[in-house]
Coordinates of C-alpha atoms (C1' of nucleotides) in Angstrom, one line a residue:
Chain A
M243 CA 116.4 -21.7 -115.8
H244 CA 115.4 -23.7 -113.1
L245 CA 111.6 -24.7 -113.5
T246 CA 109.7 -26.5 -110.6
R247 CA 107.7 -29.0 -111.8
D248 CA 105.2 -31.7 -110.7
K249 CA 106.4 -35.4 -111.1
P250 CA 104.6 -36.4 -114.3
T251 CA 101.4 -38.2 -113.9
E252 CA 100.6 -41.3 -116.0
S253 CA 98.0 -39.2 -118.3
D254 CA 101.4 -37.0 -119.1
R255 CA 103.6 -39.6 -120.0
L256 CA 104.5 -40.4 -123.7
W257 CA 104.4 -43.4 -125.0
R258 CA 106.4 -45.3 -127.9
V259 CA 104.6 -47.0 -130.8
G260 CA 105.8 -50.3 -129.4
E261 CA 104.4 -49.7 -126.0
L262 CA 101.0 -48.5 -127.3
A263 CA 100.6 -51.8 -129.5
A264 CA 101.4 -54.0 -126.3
A265 CA 98.9 -52.1 -124.1
T266 CA 96.3 -52.2 -126.8
G267 CA 96.7 -55.7 -128.4
L268 CA 97.4 -53.8 -131.9
T269 CA 100.5 -54.5 -134.3
V270 CA 103.1 -51.6 -134.5
R271 CA 102.3 -51.9 -138.1
A272 CA 98.5 -51.0 -137.5
L273 CA 99.4 -47.8 -135.7
H274 CA 101.9 -46.9 -138.5
H275 CA 98.7 -47.4 -141.0
Y276 CA 96.7 -45.2 -138.8
D277 CA 99.3 -42.7 -139.0
E278 CA 99.6 -43.3 -142.8
I279 CA 95.7 -42.6 -143.2
G280 CA 95.6 -39.8 -140.8
L281 CA 93.7 -41.6 -138.6
L282 CA 96.1 -41.2 -135.5
K283 CA 98.8 -39.4 -136.1
P284 CA 101.2 -38.9 -132.9
S285 CA 101.2 -35.6 -131.5
A286 CA 104.9 -35.7 -130.8
H287 CA 108.1 -37.1 -132.5
T288 CA 112.0 -37.5 -131.3
G289 CA 114.7 -35.8 -132.6
V290 CA 115.2 -38.8 -135.3
G291 CA 111.4 -39.1 -136.0
H292 CA 110.4 -41.7 -133.5
R293 CA 106.6 -41.6 -133.0
R294 CA 105.4 -40.4 -129.2
Y295 CA 101.9 -40.7 -128.4
T296 CA 100.3 -38.3 -125.7
G297 CA 97.5 -39.1 -123.5
A298 CA 95.0 -37.7 -125.9
D299 CA 96.4 -39.8 -128.4
V300 CA 95.9 -43.0 -126.3
R301 CA 92.2 -42.0 -125.9
R302 CA 91.4 -41.2 -129.5
L303 CA 93.0 -44.8 -130.0
H304 CA 90.7 -46.0 -127.4
Q305 CA 87.5 -44.3 -129.1
I306 CA 88.9 -45.6 -132.8
R307 CA 89.1 -49.1 -131.4
A308 CA 85.7 -48.7 -130.0
L309 CA 84.1 -47.7 -133.1
V310 CA 85.8 -50.1 -135.2
G311 CA 84.5 -52.8 -132.6
F312 CA 81.1 -51.3 -133.4
G313 CA 81.7 -52.7 -137.1
L314 CA 82.6 -49.6 -138.8
S315 CA 85.4 -48.9 -141.3
L316 CA 88.2 -46.9 -140.3
A317 CA 87.4 -44.2 -143.0
E318 CA 83.7 -44.3 -141.0
V319 CA 85.4 -43.9 -137.7
G320 CA 87.5 -40.9 -138.9
A321 CA 84.2 -39.5 -140.4
V322 CA 82.5 -39.9 -136.8
L323 CA 85.3 -38.5 -135.0
D324 CA 86.4 -35.5 -137.0
G325 CA 83.4 -35.1 -139.4
P326 CA 80.4 -32.6 -137.8
P327 CA 78.6 -33.9 -134.9
T328 CA 76.3 -36.7 -136.2
D329 CA 73.1 -38.1 -134.5
P330 CA 74.5 -41.1 -132.4
R331 CA 71.3 -42.9 -132.9
D332 CA 71.3 -43.3 -136.5
L333 CA 74.7 -45.0 -136.2
I334 CA 73.6 -47.3 -133.4
Q335 CA 70.3 -48.1 -135.3
R336 CA 72.7 -49.1 -138.5
Q337 CA 74.9 -51.3 -136.3
L338 CA 72.3 -52.9 -134.4
A339 CA 70.2 -53.9 -137.7
Q340 CA 73.6 -55.2 -138.9
V341 CA 74.5 -57.1 -135.7
E342 CA 70.7 -58.8 -135.7
Q343 CA 71.5 -60.2 -139.2
R344 CA 74.8 -61.4 -138.2
I345 CA 73.5 -63.6 -135.2
A346 CA 70.5 -64.8 -137.1
A347 CA 73.0 -65.9 -139.7
A348 CA 75.2 -67.3 -137.1
Y349 CA 72.6 -69.2 -135.9
R350 CA 71.2 -70.8 -139.1
L351 CA 75.1 -71.7 -139.5
R352 CA 75.6 -73.1 -135.9
H353 CA 72.3 -75.4 -136.6
N354 CA 73.2 -76.7 -139.8
L355 CA 76.7 -77.4 -138.4
V356 CA 75.3 -79.3 -135.1
D357 CA 72.5 -81.2 -137.4
L358 CA 75.3 -82.3 -139.7
L359 CA 77.8 -83.4 -137.1
R360 CA 74.9 -85.5 -135.4
A361 CA 74.0 -87.0 -138.4
L362 CA 77.6 -88.3 -139.0
P363 CA 78.8 -91.7 -137.5
D364 CA 81.1 -91.3 -134.5
E365 CA 83.7 -92.8 -136.2
G366 CA 85.1 -95.1 -139.0
E367 CA 84.9 -94.1 -142.7
P368 CA 85.1 -90.4 -143.5
A369 CA 82.3 -90.6 -146.0
A370 CA 83.5 -87.5 -147.8
P371 CA 80.7 -87.8 -150.7
T372 CA 78.1 -87.9 -148.0
L373 CA 79.0 -85.1 -146.3
I374 CA 79.5 -82.9 -149.5
E375 CA 75.8 -83.9 -150.3
L376 CA 74.7 -83.4 -147.0
I377 CA 76.3 -80.0 -147.0
E378 CA 75.0 -79.2 -150.3
V379 CA 71.3 -80.0 -149.4
M380 CA 71.3 -78.2 -146.3
T381 CA 72.9 -74.9 -147.7
E382 CA 70.5 -74.8 -150.5
M383 CA 67.7 -74.9 -148.3
E384 CA 68.9 -71.4 -146.7
Q385 CA 68.8 -70.0 -150.4
A386 CA 66.5 -68.5 -152.6
L387 CA 66.3 -71.1 -155.7
T388 CA 65.1 -70.9 -159.3
P389 CA 62.0 -73.4 -160.1
Q390 CA 64.4 -75.6 -161.9
Q391 CA 66.8 -75.6 -159.1
F392 CA 63.9 -76.5 -156.5
A393 CA 63.0 -79.3 -158.9
E394 CA 66.5 -80.5 -159.2
L395 CA 67.2 -80.0 -155.4
A396 CA 64.0 -82.1 -154.4
E397 CA 65.1 -84.7 -156.8
H398 CA 68.6 -84.7 -155.1
R399 CA 67.1 -84.8 -151.6
R400 CA 65.0 -87.9 -152.6
R401 CA 67.7 -89.8 -153.8
L402 CA 69.8 -89.0 -150.7
V403 CA 67.2 -90.1 -148.4
E404 CA 66.6 -93.3 -150.3
S405 CA 70.2 -94.0 -150.1
L406 CA 70.1 -93.9 -146.2
S407 CA 69.5 -96.9 -143.8
Q408 CA 66.8 -97.3 -141.5
E409 CA 69.0 -96.6 -138.6
E410 CA 70.6 -93.3 -139.9
L411 CA 67.4 -91.9 -140.8
A412 CA 65.8 -92.6 -137.4
E413 CA 69.1 -91.1 -135.7
M414 CA 68.6 -88.0 -138.0
A415 CA 64.9 -87.6 -137.0
E416 CA 65.7 -88.0 -133.3
T417 CA 68.7 -85.5 -133.6
R418 CA 66.4 -83.2 -135.8
R419 CA 63.7 -83.6 -132.5
R420 CA 66.3 -82.7 -130.0
L421 CA 67.4 -79.6 -131.9
T422 CA 64.1 -78.6 -132.7
E423 CA 63.2 -78.3 -129.0
Q424 CA 65.9 -75.7 -128.8
L425 CA 64.6 -73.3 -131.4
T426 CA 62.4 -70.1 -130.9
P427 CA 59.0 -70.1 -132.3
A428 CA 60.1 -67.6 -135.0
E429 CA 62.8 -70.0 -136.2
L430 CA 60.2 -72.8 -136.0
A431 CA 57.9 -70.9 -138.2
E432 CA 60.9 -70.1 -140.6
M433 CA 61.6 -73.9 -141.0
R434 CA 58.0 -74.9 -141.7
R435 CA 57.7 -72.2 -144.2
R436 CA 60.9 -73.3 -145.9
R437 CA 60.1 -76.9 -145.7
A438 CA 56.4 -76.3 -147.3
A439 CA 58.2 -74.7 -150.1
L440 CA 60.4 -77.4 -150.7
L441 CA 58.6 -80.7 -150.3
P442 CA 55.5 -81.8 -152.5
R443 CA 52.1 -82.0 -150.7
R444 CA 51.0 -84.9 -149.4
E445 CA 47.3 -85.2 -148.5
Chain B
M119 CA 74.6 -89.9 -189.6
H120 CA 71.4 -89.4 -187.9
L121 CA 71.5 -90.2 -184.2
T122 CA 68.4 -90.3 -182.4
R123 CA 69.0 -88.5 -179.1
D124 CA 66.6 -87.9 -176.0
K125 CA 65.7 -84.1 -175.5
P126 CA 68.4 -82.7 -173.3
T127 CA 67.4 -82.8 -170.0
E128 CA 68.0 -79.8 -167.5
S129 CA 71.0 -81.5 -166.1
D130 CA 72.2 -81.6 -169.8
R131 CA 72.0 -78.0 -170.4
L132 CA 75.3 -75.8 -170.9
W133 CA 75.2 -72.7 -168.7
R134 CA 76.5 -69.2 -170.0
V135 CA 78.6 -67.3 -167.1
G136 CA 76.0 -64.6 -166.9
E137 CA 73.1 -67.1 -166.8
L138 CA 75.1 -69.1 -163.8
A139 CA 75.7 -65.6 -162.1
A140 CA 72.1 -64.9 -161.9
A141 CA 71.2 -68.4 -161.0
T142 CA 73.4 -68.2 -157.6
G143 CA 73.5 -64.7 -157.0
L144 CA 77.3 -64.3 -157.5
T145 CA 78.9 -61.9 -160.0
V146 CA 80.3 -62.7 -163.4
R147 CA 83.7 -61.5 -162.1
A148 CA 83.5 -63.9 -159.0
L149 CA 83.1 -66.9 -161.6
H150 CA 85.9 -65.4 -163.6
H151 CA 87.9 -65.2 -160.4
Y152 CA 87.0 -69.0 -159.4
D153 CA 88.4 -69.9 -163.2
E154 CA 91.7 -67.6 -162.5
I155 CA 92.4 -69.6 -159.3
G156 CA 91.5 -73.0 -160.6
L157 CA 88.6 -73.4 -158.2
L158 CA 85.9 -73.8 -160.8
K159 CA 87.0 -73.9 -164.5
P160 CA 84.2 -74.6 -167.0
S161 CA 84.1 -77.9 -168.7
A162 CA 83.5 -76.2 -172.1
H163 CA 84.4 -73.3 -174.2
T164 CA 82.6 -72.2 -177.4
G165 CA 85.0 -71.4 -180.6
V166 CA 85.6 -67.8 -179.5
G167 CA 86.5 -68.7 -175.8
H168 CA 83.3 -68.2 -174.1
R169 CA 82.6 -70.4 -170.8
R170 CA 80.2 -73.1 -170.8
Y171 CA 79.2 -74.6 -167.5
T172 CA 78.2 -78.1 -167.4
G173 CA 75.7 -79.5 -164.9
A174 CA 78.7 -81.2 -163.2
D175 CA 80.0 -77.6 -162.8
V176 CA 76.8 -76.4 -161.4
R177 CA 77.2 -79.2 -158.8
R178 CA 80.9 -77.9 -158.2
L179 CA 79.8 -74.5 -157.7
H180 CA 77.0 -75.5 -155.2
Q181 CA 79.4 -77.4 -153.1
I182 CA 81.9 -74.5 -153.4
R183 CA 79.1 -71.9 -152.1
A184 CA 78.3 -74.2 -149.2
L185 CA 81.6 -74.5 -148.1
V186 CA 82.4 -71.1 -148.3
G187 CA 79.0 -70.5 -146.2
F188 CA 80.3 -72.7 -143.8
G189 CA 83.2 -69.9 -143.2
L190 CA 86.0 -71.7 -145.5
S191 CA 88.6 -69.6 -147.8
L192 CA 88.5 -70.4 -151.0
A193 CA 91.8 -72.1 -150.8
E194 CA 90.5 -74.2 -148.2
V195 CA 87.4 -75.0 -150.0
G196 CA 89.6 -76.1 -152.9
A197 CA 91.6 -78.5 -150.5
V198 CA 88.4 -79.9 -149.3
L199 CA 87.1 -80.7 -152.7
D200 CA 90.4 -81.9 -154.4
G201 CA 92.3 -83.0 -151.5
P202 CA 92.7 -86.4 -150.2
P203 CA 89.2 -87.1 -148.4
T204 CA 89.7 -85.9 -145.0
D205 CA 87.5 -86.5 -141.7
P206 CA 84.6 -84.2 -142.1
R207 CA 83.9 -84.2 -138.5
D208 CA 87.3 -82.3 -137.6
L209 CA 86.3 -79.4 -140.4
I210 CA 82.8 -79.4 -138.8
Q211 CA 84.2 -79.2 -135.2
R212 CA 86.4 -76.2 -136.0
Q213 CA 83.8 -74.3 -138.1
L214 CA 81.5 -74.9 -135.2
A215 CA 83.8 -73.7 -132.4
Q216 CA 84.2 -70.3 -134.9
V217 CA 80.5 -69.9 -135.0
E218 CA 80.2 -70.0 -131.6
Q219 CA 82.5 -67.3 -130.7
R220 CA 81.0 -65.1 -133.5
I221 CA 77.6 -65.7 -131.9
A222 CA 78.9 -64.9 -128.3
A223 CA 80.8 -61.8 -129.6
A224 CA 77.9 -60.6 -131.8
Y225 CA 75.4 -60.7 -128.6
R226 CA 77.9 -58.9 -126.6
L227 CA 77.8 -56.3 -129.2
R228 CA 74.0 -56.0 -129.5
H229 CA 74.1 -55.9 -125.8
N230 CA 76.1 -52.7 -125.7
L231 CA 74.4 -51.1 -128.6
V232 CA 70.9 -51.8 -127.1
D233 CA 72.2 -50.2 -123.7
L234 CA 73.6 -47.6 -125.4
L235 CA 70.5 -46.8 -127.6
R236 CA 68.1 -46.9 -124.7
A237 CA 70.9 -44.5 -122.5
L238 CA 70.3 -42.0 -125.1
P239 CA 67.6 -39.4 -125.2
D240 CA 64.9 -40.0 -127.5
E241 CA 65.4 -36.6 -129.3
G242 CA 66.9 -33.4 -128.9
E243 CA 70.8 -32.6 -128.9
P244 CA 72.9 -35.4 -130.1
A245 CA 75.3 -35.2 -127.4
A246 CA 78.4 -36.4 -129.5
P247 CA 80.8 -36.1 -126.9
T248 CA 78.9 -38.2 -124.4
L249 CA 78.1 -40.9 -127.0
I250 CA 81.9 -41.5 -127.6
E251 CA 82.7 -41.5 -123.7
L252 CA 79.8 -44.1 -123.4
I253 CA 81.3 -45.9 -126.3
E254 CA 84.7 -45.8 -125.0
V255 CA 83.7 -47.3 -121.2
M256 CA 81.4 -49.8 -122.7
T257 CA 83.9 -51.3 -124.9
E258 CA 86.7 -51.1 -122.8
M259 CA 85.1 -53.2 -120.2
E260 CA 85.3 -56.0 -122.7
Q261 CA 88.9 -55.9 -123.1
A262 CA 92.0 -56.9 -121.0
L263 CA 93.3 -53.7 -119.6
T264 CA 97.0 -53.0 -118.1
P265 CA 96.9 -52.1 -114.7
Q266 CA 97.3 -48.4 -115.4
Q267 CA 94.5 -48.3 -117.8
F268 CA 92.2 -49.9 -115.2
A269 CA 92.9 -47.1 -113.0
E270 CA 92.6 -44.5 -115.9
L271 CA 89.1 -46.1 -116.9
A272 CA 87.6 -46.2 -113.4
E273 CA 88.6 -42.6 -112.9
H274 CA 86.9 -41.8 -116.4
R275 CA 84.0 -43.7 -115.5
R276 CA 83.7 -42.1 -112.2
R277 CA 83.7 -38.3 -113.7
L278 CA 81.2 -39.7 -116.6
V279 CA 78.9 -41.0 -113.8
E280 CA 79.1 -37.6 -112.0
S281 CA 78.2 -36.0 -114.9
L282 CA 75.1 -37.6 -115.5
S283 CA 71.6 -36.3 -114.1
Q284 CA 69.6 -38.3 -111.4
E285 CA 66.9 -38.9 -114.2
E286 CA 69.6 -40.1 -116.7
L287 CA 71.2 -42.4 -114.1
A288 CA 67.7 -43.8 -113.4
E289 CA 66.8 -44.4 -116.9
M290 CA 70.3 -46.1 -117.3
A291 CA 69.6 -48.3 -114.2
E292 CA 66.1 -49.4 -115.2
T293 CA 67.4 -50.1 -118.8
R294 CA 70.1 -52.2 -117.5
R295 CA 67.8 -54.0 -115.3
R296 CA 65.3 -55.0 -118.1
L297 CA 68.4 -56.1 -120.4
T298 CA 69.9 -58.1 -117.6
E299 CA 66.7 -60.5 -117.6
Q300 CA 67.4 -61.4 -121.0
L301 CA 71.3 -62.8 -120.0
T302 CA 71.9 -66.3 -119.8
P303 CA 73.6 -67.5 -116.4
A304 CA 76.7 -67.8 -118.0
E305 CA 76.7 -64.1 -119.4
L306 CA 75.7 -62.9 -115.9
A307 CA 78.7 -64.5 -114.2
E308 CA 81.0 -63.0 -116.8
M309 CA 79.7 -59.6 -116.2
R310 CA 79.9 -59.9 -112.6
R311 CA 83.4 -61.2 -113.1
R312 CA 84.5 -58.0 -115.2
R313 CA 82.5 -55.7 -113.0
A314 CA 84.3 -57.1 -109.9
A315 CA 87.7 -56.5 -111.4
L316 CA 86.8 -53.0 -112.5
L317 CA 85.4 -51.4 -109.5
P318 CA 86.8 -50.5 -106.0
R319 CA 85.6 -52.5 -103.1
R320 CA 82.8 -51.2 -101.1
E321 CA 82.7 -53.0 -97.9
Chain C
dT222 C1' 72.3 -52.6 -187.4
dT223 C1' 71.4 -52.1 -182.7
dG224 C1' 71.8 -54.1 -177.9
dC225 C1' 73.3 -57.5 -174.9
dT226 C1' 76.7 -60.5 -173.3
dC227 C1' 81.1 -62.0 -173.5
dC228 C1' 86.4 -61.9 -173.3
dT229 C1' 90.9 -60.1 -171.6
dC230 C1' 94.0 -57.2 -169.0
dA231 C1' 95.1 -54.3 -165.2
dC232 C1' 94.6 -51.4 -161.7
dG233 C1' 92.1 -50.5 -157.0
dT234 C1' 89.7 -52.1 -152.6
dC235 C1' 90.6 -52.7 -147.2
dA236 C1' 93.2 -53.0 -143.2
dC237 C1' 96.8 -54.2 -142.4
dG238 C1' 101.2 -58.4 -142.7
dT239 C1' 105.8 -59.2 -144.1
dG240 C1' 110.2 -58.9 -145.1
dA241 C1' 114.3 -55.6 -146.6
dG242 C1' 117.7 -52.8 -145.3
dG243 C1' 119.2 -49.4 -142.2
dT244 C1' 119.8 -46.2 -138.0
dG245 C1' 119.0 -44.9 -132.8
dG246 C1' 118.9 -45.6 -127.6
dC247 C1' 119.7 -47.8 -123.4
Chain D
dT174 C1' 129.5 -53.5 -128.1
dT175 C1' 125.2 -55.9 -128.2
dG176 C1' 120.4 -56.3 -128.6
dC177 C1' 116.0 -54.4 -128.8
dT178 C1' 113.3 -51.1 -130.7
dC179 C1' 112.5 -47.9 -134.2
dC180 C1' 112.0 -46.0 -139.2
dT181 C1' 110.6 -45.9 -144.5
dC182 C1' 109.7 -48.2 -148.6
dA183 C1' 107.3 -51.5 -151.2
dC184 C1' 105.2 -55.5 -152.1
dG185 C1' 101.7 -59.3 -150.8
dT186 C1' 97.1 -60.7 -148.9
dC187 C1' 91.9 -61.7 -149.9
dA188 C1' 88.0 -61.9 -152.7
dC189 C1' 86.8 -59.9 -155.8
dG190 C1' 85.1 -54.6 -157.8
dT191 C1' 85.6 -51.6 -161.7
dG192 C1' 86.3 -49.6 -165.7
dA193 C1' 88.9 -49.7 -170.5
dG194 C1' 88.9 -51.3 -174.7
dG195 C1' 87.3 -54.7 -177.9
dT196 C1' 84.5 -59.0 -179.9
dG197 C1' 80.8 -62.2 -180.7
dG198 C1' 75.9 -63.9 -181.0
dC199 C1' 70.5 -63.6 -181.3

DNA sequence: TTGCTCCTCACGTCACGTGAGGTGGC
DNA sequence: TTGCTCCTCACGTCACGTGAGGTGGC
């Protein structure tokens, strides 16, 4: 038999597992894992059991990585790809809510980190105990506290502020002013709310 | 013997593991785990081996959660708390770089999700295959691609656009315009760079 | 006496990482 | 013939979750 065939195109070619790993940035082990759990089984094998991925396999892998990039677990990805067609809007809405929370949390963390960094002297002693105390106070402010913890924290904070020099206090205030300018109105309102709950009344 | 002692203050009291868990939002198992790995061993035990945490233990736990909240692993937390005093600025700088990357990645993801959500019809058929294709295209744009993959993707994208109705295309364009307004200059430049690499020359 | 809390194993989870020891293809 | 790639176990990682089976304190 002497078949006349077109030269194989790019989408016809079979991929070795190492080639696919290199092309996608995954590891060979990850592809083995997808095979093990049935998420991506190569459509072909050589005589000695080497995996050969088809163009369809490659496209499925792209879909898998896209959905993983959207924050789904591998089990969820499998359900989306192989399960009954589900309303994509539900999925996207859930992922959107998750990513909004991640963004908000990351901003609070960045704010704390920047504040902390500016409050530290540029050089000299590491001042590790002060670092720990600052971290402690700033992070506690983000969490829900029991009444006892509120009282302890307020006292802790008072002692901390007393221990700082006038220069350090002035620097922290300036830092806070500069950073406050970068906050959104919603973030400012949230900060004021937290501060009102934390500090004693003045008037 | 008849010692006269002050009434125990809040910081003197011993905490049971369940109380500490409830107060901090951690699980009992998590506290057991910290005990197991030597990160937080309660200073006291009752006769039958029940854990009793002192005020100092509670403060250490706050430090632990603060550092974990900063993105450190438990091993790193232990090293910071028990190791030689290290320069806090290095630590904070590293965490800051990490959180900046997380924020940028989360924004890209959110942008894709919102774009995708608006491009979908408000009701009617789930249109799952189109969802998968859209996700695929949009996510691939974020990644480094091999030349072959570039070619495949451009072709894929061309077929996809051809399959859309004029109304859908107009809606996507409008969506893109609204969302583009919210981007920073740096994000816009990045988008233009990616698009230039992806699309064929027109002139 | 009845719950509630506490205890110690000890295996499970998730998405792979990391060798161990061996075979196949260019 | 020499590397390079491939294969299959199989245990390790990380921060706990989840029972299993039992004891102690109010």
